[in-house]
Short mmCIF file of C-alpha atoms in Angstrom, two decimals:
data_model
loop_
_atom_site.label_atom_id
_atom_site.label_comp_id
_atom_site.label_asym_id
_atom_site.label_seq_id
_atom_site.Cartn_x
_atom_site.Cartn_y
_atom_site.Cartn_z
CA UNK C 14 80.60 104.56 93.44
CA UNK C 15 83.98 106.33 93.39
CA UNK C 16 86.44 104.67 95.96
CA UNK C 17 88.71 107.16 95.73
CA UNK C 18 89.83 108.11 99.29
CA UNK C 19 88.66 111.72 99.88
CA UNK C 20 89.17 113.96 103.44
CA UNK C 21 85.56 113.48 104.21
CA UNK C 22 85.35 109.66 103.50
CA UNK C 23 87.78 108.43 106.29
CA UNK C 24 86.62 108.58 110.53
CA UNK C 25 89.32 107.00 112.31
CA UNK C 26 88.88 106.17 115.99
CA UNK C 27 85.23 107.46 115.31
CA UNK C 28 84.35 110.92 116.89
CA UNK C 29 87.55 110.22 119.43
CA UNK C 30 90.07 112.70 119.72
CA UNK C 31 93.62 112.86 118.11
CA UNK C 32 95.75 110.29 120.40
CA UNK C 33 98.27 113.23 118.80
CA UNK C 34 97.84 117.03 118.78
CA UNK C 35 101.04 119.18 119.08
CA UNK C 36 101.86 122.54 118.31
CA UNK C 37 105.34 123.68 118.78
CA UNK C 38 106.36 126.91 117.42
CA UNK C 39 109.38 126.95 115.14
CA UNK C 40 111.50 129.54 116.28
CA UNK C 41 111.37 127.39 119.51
CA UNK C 42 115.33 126.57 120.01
CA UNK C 43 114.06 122.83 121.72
CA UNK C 44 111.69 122.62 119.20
CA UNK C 45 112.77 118.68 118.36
CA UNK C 46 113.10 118.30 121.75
CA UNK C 47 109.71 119.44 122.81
CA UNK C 48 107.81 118.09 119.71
CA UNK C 49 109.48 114.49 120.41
CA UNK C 50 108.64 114.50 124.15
CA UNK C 51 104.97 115.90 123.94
CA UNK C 52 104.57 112.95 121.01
CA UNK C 53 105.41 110.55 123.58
CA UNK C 54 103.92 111.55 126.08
CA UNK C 55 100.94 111.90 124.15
CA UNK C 56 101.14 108.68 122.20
CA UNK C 57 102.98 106.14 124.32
CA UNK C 58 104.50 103.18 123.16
CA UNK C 59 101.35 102.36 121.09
CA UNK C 60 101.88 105.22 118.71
CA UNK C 61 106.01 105.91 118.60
CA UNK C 62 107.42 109.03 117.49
CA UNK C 63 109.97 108.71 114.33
CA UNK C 64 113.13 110.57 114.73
CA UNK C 65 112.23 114.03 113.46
CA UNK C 66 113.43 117.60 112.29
CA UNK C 67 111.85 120.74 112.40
CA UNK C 68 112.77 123.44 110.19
CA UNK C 69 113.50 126.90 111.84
CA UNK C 70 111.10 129.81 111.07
CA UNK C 71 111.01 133.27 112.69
CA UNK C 72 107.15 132.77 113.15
CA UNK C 73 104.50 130.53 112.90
CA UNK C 74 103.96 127.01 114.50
CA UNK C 75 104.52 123.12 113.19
CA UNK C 76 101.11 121.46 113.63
CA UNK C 77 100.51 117.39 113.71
CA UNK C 78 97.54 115.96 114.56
CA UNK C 79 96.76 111.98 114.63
CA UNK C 80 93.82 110.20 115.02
CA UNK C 81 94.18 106.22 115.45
CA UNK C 82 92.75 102.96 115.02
CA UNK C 83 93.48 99.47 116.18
CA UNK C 84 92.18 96.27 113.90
CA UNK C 85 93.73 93.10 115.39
CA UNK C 86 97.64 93.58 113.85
CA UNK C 87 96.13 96.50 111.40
CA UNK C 88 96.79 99.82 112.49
CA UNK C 89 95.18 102.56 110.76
CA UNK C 90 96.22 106.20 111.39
CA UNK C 91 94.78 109.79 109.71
CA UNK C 92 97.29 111.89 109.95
CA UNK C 93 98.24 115.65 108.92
CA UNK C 94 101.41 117.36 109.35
CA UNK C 95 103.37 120.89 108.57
CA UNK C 96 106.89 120.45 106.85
CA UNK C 97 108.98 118.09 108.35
CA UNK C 98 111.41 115.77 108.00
CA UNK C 99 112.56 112.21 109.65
CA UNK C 100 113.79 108.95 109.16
CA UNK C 101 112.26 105.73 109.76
CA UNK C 102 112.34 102.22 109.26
CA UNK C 103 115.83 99.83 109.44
CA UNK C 104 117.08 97.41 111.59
CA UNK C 105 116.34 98.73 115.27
CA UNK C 106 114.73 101.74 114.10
CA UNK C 107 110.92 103.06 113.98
CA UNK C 108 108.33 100.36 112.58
CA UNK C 109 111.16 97.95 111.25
CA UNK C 110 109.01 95.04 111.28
CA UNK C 111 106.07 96.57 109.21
CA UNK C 112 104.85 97.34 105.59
CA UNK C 113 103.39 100.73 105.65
CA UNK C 114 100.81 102.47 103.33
CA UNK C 115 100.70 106.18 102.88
CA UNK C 116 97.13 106.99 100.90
CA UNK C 117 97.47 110.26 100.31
CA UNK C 118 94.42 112.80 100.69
CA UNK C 119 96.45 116.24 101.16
CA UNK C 120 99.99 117.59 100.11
CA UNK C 121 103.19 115.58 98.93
CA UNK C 122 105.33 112.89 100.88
CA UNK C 123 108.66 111.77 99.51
CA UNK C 124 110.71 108.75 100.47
CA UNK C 125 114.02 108.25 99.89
CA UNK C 126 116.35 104.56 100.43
CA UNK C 127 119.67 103.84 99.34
CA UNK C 128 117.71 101.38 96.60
CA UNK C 129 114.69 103.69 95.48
CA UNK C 130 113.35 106.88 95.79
CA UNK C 131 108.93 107.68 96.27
CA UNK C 132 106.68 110.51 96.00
CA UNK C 133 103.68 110.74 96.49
CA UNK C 134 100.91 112.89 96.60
CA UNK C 135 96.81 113.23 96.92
CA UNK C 136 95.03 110.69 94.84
CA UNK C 137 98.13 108.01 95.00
CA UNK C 138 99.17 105.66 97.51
CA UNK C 139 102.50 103.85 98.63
CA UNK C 140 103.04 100.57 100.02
CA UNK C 141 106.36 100.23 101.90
CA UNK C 142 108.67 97.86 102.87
CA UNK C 143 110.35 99.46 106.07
CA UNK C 144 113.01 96.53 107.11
CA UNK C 145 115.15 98.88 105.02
CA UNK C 146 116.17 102.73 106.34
CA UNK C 147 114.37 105.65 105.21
CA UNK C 148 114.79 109.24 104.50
CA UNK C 149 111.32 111.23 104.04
CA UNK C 150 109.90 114.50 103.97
CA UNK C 151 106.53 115.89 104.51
CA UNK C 152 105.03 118.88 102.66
CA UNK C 153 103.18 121.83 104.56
CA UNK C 154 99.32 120.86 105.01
CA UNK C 155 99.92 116.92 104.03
CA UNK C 156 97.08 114.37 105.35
CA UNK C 157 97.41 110.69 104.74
CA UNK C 158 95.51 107.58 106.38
CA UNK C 159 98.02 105.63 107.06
CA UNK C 160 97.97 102.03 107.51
CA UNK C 161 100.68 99.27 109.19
CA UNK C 162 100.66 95.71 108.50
CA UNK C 163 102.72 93.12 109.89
CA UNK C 164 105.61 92.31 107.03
CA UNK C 165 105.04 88.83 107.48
CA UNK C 166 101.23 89.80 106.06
CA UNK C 167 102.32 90.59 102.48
CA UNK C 168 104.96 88.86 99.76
CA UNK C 169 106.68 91.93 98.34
CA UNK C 170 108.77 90.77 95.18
CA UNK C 171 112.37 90.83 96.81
CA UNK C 172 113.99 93.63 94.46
CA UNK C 173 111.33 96.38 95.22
CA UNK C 174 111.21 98.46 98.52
CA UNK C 175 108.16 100.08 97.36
CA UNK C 176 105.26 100.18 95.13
CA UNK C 177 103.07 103.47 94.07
CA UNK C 178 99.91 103.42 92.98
CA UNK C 179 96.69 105.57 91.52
CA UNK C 180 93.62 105.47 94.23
CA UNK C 181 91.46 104.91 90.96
CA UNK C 182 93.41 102.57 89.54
CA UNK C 183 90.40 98.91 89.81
CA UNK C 184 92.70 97.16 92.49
CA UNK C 185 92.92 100.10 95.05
CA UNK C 186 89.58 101.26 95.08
CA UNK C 187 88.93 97.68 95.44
CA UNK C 188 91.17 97.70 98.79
CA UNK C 189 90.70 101.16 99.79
CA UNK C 190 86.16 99.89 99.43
CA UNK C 191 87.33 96.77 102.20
CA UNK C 192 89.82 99.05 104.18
CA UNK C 193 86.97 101.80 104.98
CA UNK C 194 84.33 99.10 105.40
CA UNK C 195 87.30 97.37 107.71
CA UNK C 196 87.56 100.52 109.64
CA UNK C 197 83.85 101.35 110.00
CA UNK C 198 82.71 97.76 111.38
CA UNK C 199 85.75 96.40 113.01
CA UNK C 200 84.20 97.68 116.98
CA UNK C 201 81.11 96.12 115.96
CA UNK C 202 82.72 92.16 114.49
CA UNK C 203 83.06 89.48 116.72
CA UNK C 204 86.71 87.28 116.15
CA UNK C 205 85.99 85.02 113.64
CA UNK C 206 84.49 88.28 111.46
CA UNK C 207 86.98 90.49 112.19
CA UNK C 208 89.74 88.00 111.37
CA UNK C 209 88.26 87.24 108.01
CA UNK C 210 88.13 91.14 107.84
CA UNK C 211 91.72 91.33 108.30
CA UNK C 212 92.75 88.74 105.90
CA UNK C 213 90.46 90.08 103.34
CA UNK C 214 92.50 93.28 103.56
CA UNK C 215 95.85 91.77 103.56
CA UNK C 216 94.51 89.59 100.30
CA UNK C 217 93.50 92.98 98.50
CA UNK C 218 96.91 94.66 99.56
CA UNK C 219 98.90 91.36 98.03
CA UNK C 220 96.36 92.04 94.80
CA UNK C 221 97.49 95.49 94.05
CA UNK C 222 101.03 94.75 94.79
CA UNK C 223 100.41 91.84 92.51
CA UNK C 224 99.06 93.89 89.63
CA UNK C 225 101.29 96.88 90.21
CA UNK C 226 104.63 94.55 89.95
CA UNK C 227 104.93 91.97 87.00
CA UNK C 228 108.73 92.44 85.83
CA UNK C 229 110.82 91.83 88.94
CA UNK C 230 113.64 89.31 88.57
CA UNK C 231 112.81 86.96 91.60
CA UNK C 232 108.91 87.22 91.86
CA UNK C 233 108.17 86.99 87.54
CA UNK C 234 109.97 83.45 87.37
CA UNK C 235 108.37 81.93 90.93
CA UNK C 236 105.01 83.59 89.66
CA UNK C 237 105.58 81.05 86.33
CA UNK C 238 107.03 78.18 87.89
CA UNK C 239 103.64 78.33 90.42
CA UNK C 240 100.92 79.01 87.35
CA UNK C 241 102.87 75.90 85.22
CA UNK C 242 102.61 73.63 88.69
CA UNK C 243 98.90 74.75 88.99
CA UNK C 244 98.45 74.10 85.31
CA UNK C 245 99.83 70.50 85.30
CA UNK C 246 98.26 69.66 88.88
CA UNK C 247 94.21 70.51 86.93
CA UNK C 248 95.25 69.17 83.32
CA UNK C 249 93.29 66.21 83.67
CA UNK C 250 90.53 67.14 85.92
CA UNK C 251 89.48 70.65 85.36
CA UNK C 252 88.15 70.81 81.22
CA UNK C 253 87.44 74.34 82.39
CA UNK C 254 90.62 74.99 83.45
CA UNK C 255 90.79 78.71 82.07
CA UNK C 256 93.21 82.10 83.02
CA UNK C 257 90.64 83.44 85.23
CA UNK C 258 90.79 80.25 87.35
CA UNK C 259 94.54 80.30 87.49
CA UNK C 260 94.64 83.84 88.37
CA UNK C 261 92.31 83.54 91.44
CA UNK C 262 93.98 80.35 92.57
CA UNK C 263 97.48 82.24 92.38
CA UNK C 264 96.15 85.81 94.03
CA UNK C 265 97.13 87.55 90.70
CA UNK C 266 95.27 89.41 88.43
CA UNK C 267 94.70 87.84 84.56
CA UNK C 268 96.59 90.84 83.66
CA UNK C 269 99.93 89.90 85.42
CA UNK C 270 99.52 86.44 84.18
CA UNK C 271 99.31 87.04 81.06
CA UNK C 272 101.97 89.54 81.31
CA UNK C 273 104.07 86.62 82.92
CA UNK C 274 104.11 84.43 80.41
CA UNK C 275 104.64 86.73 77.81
CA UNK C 276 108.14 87.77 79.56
CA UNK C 277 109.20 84.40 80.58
CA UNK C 278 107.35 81.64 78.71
CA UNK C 279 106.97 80.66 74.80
CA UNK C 280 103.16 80.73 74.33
CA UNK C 281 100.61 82.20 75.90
CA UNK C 282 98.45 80.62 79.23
CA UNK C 283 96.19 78.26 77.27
CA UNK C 284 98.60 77.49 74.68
CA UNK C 285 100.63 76.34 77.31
CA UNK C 286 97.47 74.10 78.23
CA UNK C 287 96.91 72.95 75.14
CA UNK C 288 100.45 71.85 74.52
CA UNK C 289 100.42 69.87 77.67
CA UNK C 290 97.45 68.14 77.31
CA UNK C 291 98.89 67.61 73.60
CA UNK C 292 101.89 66.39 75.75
CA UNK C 293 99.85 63.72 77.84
CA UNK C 294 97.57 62.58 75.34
CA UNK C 295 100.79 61.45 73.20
CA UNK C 296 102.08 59.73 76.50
CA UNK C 297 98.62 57.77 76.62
CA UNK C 298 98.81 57.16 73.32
CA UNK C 299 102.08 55.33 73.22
CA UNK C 300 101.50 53.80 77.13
CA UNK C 301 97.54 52.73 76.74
CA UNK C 302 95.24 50.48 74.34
CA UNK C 303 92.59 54.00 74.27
CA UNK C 304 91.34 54.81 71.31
CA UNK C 305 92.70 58.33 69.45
CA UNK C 306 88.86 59.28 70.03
CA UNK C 307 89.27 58.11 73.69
CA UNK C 308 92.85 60.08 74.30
CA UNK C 309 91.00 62.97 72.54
CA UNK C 310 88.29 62.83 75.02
CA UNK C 311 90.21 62.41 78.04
CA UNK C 312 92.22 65.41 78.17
CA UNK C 313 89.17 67.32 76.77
CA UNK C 314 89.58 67.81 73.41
CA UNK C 315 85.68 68.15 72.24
CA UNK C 316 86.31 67.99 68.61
CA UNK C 317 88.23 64.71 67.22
CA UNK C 318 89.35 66.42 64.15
CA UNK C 319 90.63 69.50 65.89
CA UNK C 320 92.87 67.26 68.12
CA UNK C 321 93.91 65.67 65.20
CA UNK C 322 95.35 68.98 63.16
CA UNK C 323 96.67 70.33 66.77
CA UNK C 324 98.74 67.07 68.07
CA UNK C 325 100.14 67.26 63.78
CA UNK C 326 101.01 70.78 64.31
CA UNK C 327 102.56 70.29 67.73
CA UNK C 328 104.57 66.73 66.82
CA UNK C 329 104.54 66.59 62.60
CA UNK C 330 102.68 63.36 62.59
CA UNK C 331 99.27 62.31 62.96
CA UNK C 332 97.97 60.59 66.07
CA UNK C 333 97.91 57.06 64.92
CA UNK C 334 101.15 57.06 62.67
CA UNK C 335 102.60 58.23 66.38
CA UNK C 336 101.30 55.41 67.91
CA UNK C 337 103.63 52.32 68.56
CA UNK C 338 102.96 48.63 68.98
#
């Protein structure tokens, strides 16, 4: 099944209607001023209006209409809009304390910081940081489902603001499958359902952030440091220890690990197993009375004569002319 978001695949707030429907013509001289004060009196604090600006036109009306959705600290919002533009986010200003996600089903949205510039349009999405000040602009006849999460909820690698992504790309349809099932259900869970839910959306938003950034200069080298601490941590107890486990136990994909280690590191994932447990079976070796078949054994090498050619290759000796005492 295609999880690509379309117009018709998305019922927020159910058959309720828009917590949002204005109409203010643009040739209206108070036109900001009118379009501001109907959205909050319409929306109230639970919905806030960013600081906005109409273009003028000799005819014709700007249209918004919003439909929203509550899910514990998850809001989710389908919104269309006319041309406008606005500012949002930064210390003190509108949704400061949020990541937001524009998935775009209509028209073009563009974003603009002092650090990095977005656009986006139907069948993408953008996950935002908004602790930092934006510019944006709305196209005429743009819808997006829009969805807030607390920052707190998501690790965004510290040199990127924002993150773009195709809806068919494996990890978003993969969120965008949980978000609408999220959305459909979330009346109908109790609190122990709906806050597994929630988490499992959060999870799936940290996956495609995950997938979508690999190179940045603070997250590549923790991501490393964390798979090499996970590594040594399972060397001896886990003879199945494998990328696909490391991966799932570090919320990455075996993609971006792999992709890690071949920025940062000087082998590959299980090379860097295999030259640690090459690394601890020498330490047994000179510290314990086992056996080379024993050592072997222990840190799960199946075949005695492989471990043999692999500790030569790694240390130019063979296991027992290593050995001392």
């Amino acid at each position: 099944m295609d999880s690509t978001v379309s117009a018709s695949s998305w019922r927020v707030g159910g058959a309720s209607p828009p917590v949002v429907d204005i109409a203010v013509p643009y040739a209206d001289e108070n036109r900001n001023h009118v379009l501001l004060g109907e959205w909050r009196r319409q929306g109230g604090e639970s919905l806030p209006a960013p600081p906005l600006i109409l273009p003028r036109h000799s005819e014709g009306a700007y249209r918004v209409r919003i439909r929203a959705q509550r899910m514990l600290d998850v809001s989710v919002e389908d919104q269309y809009s006319d041309a406008i533009a606005g500012d949002t986010g930064g210390p003190g200003g509108h949704l400061e304390s949020m990541v937001v996600t524009h998935i775009m089903l209509s028209g073009e949205l563009r974003f603009a910081s002092r650090k990095q510039q977005s656009r986006v349009g139907a069948g993408t999405l953008c996950v935002r940081r908004n602790e930092e000040p934006w510019d944006f602009e709305y196209a005429r006849g743009t819808r997006a489902v829009v969805v807030g999460l607390p920052a707190s909820a998501l690790r965004f690698p510290s040199n990127t603001l924002a993150v773009t992504a195709d809806q068919a790309s494996p990890a978003a349809r993969l969120l965008l499958a949980q978000l609408r099932l999220f959305a459909e259900l979330s009346d109908e869970l109790g609190p122990a359902a709906a806050t597994a839910a929630r988490d499992a959306t959060a999870e799936l938003f940290q996956g495609l952030l995950n997938d979508q950034v690999v190179d940045d200069a603070d997250f590549t080298p923790a991501l490393l440091e964390a798979a090499r601490g996970y590594i040594e941590d399972r060397l001896l107890d886990d003879p199945d220890l494998n990328p696909r486990a490391i991966a799932d136990a570090l919320r990455v994909s075996v993609r971006t690990l792999y992709r890690v280690f071949a920025q940062q590191a000087t082998s590959s994932v299980m090379a860097y197993v295999r030259e640690r447990r090459l690394d601890r079976a020498r330490a047994d070796l000179v510290s314990t009375r086992l056996t080379v078949s024993e050592v072997a054994a222990r840190w799960h090498f199946a075949d005695g004569s492989h471990f043999v050619k692999a500790y030569k290759k790694r240390f130019g000796e063979t296991p027992t002319a290593g050995r001392r005492g």
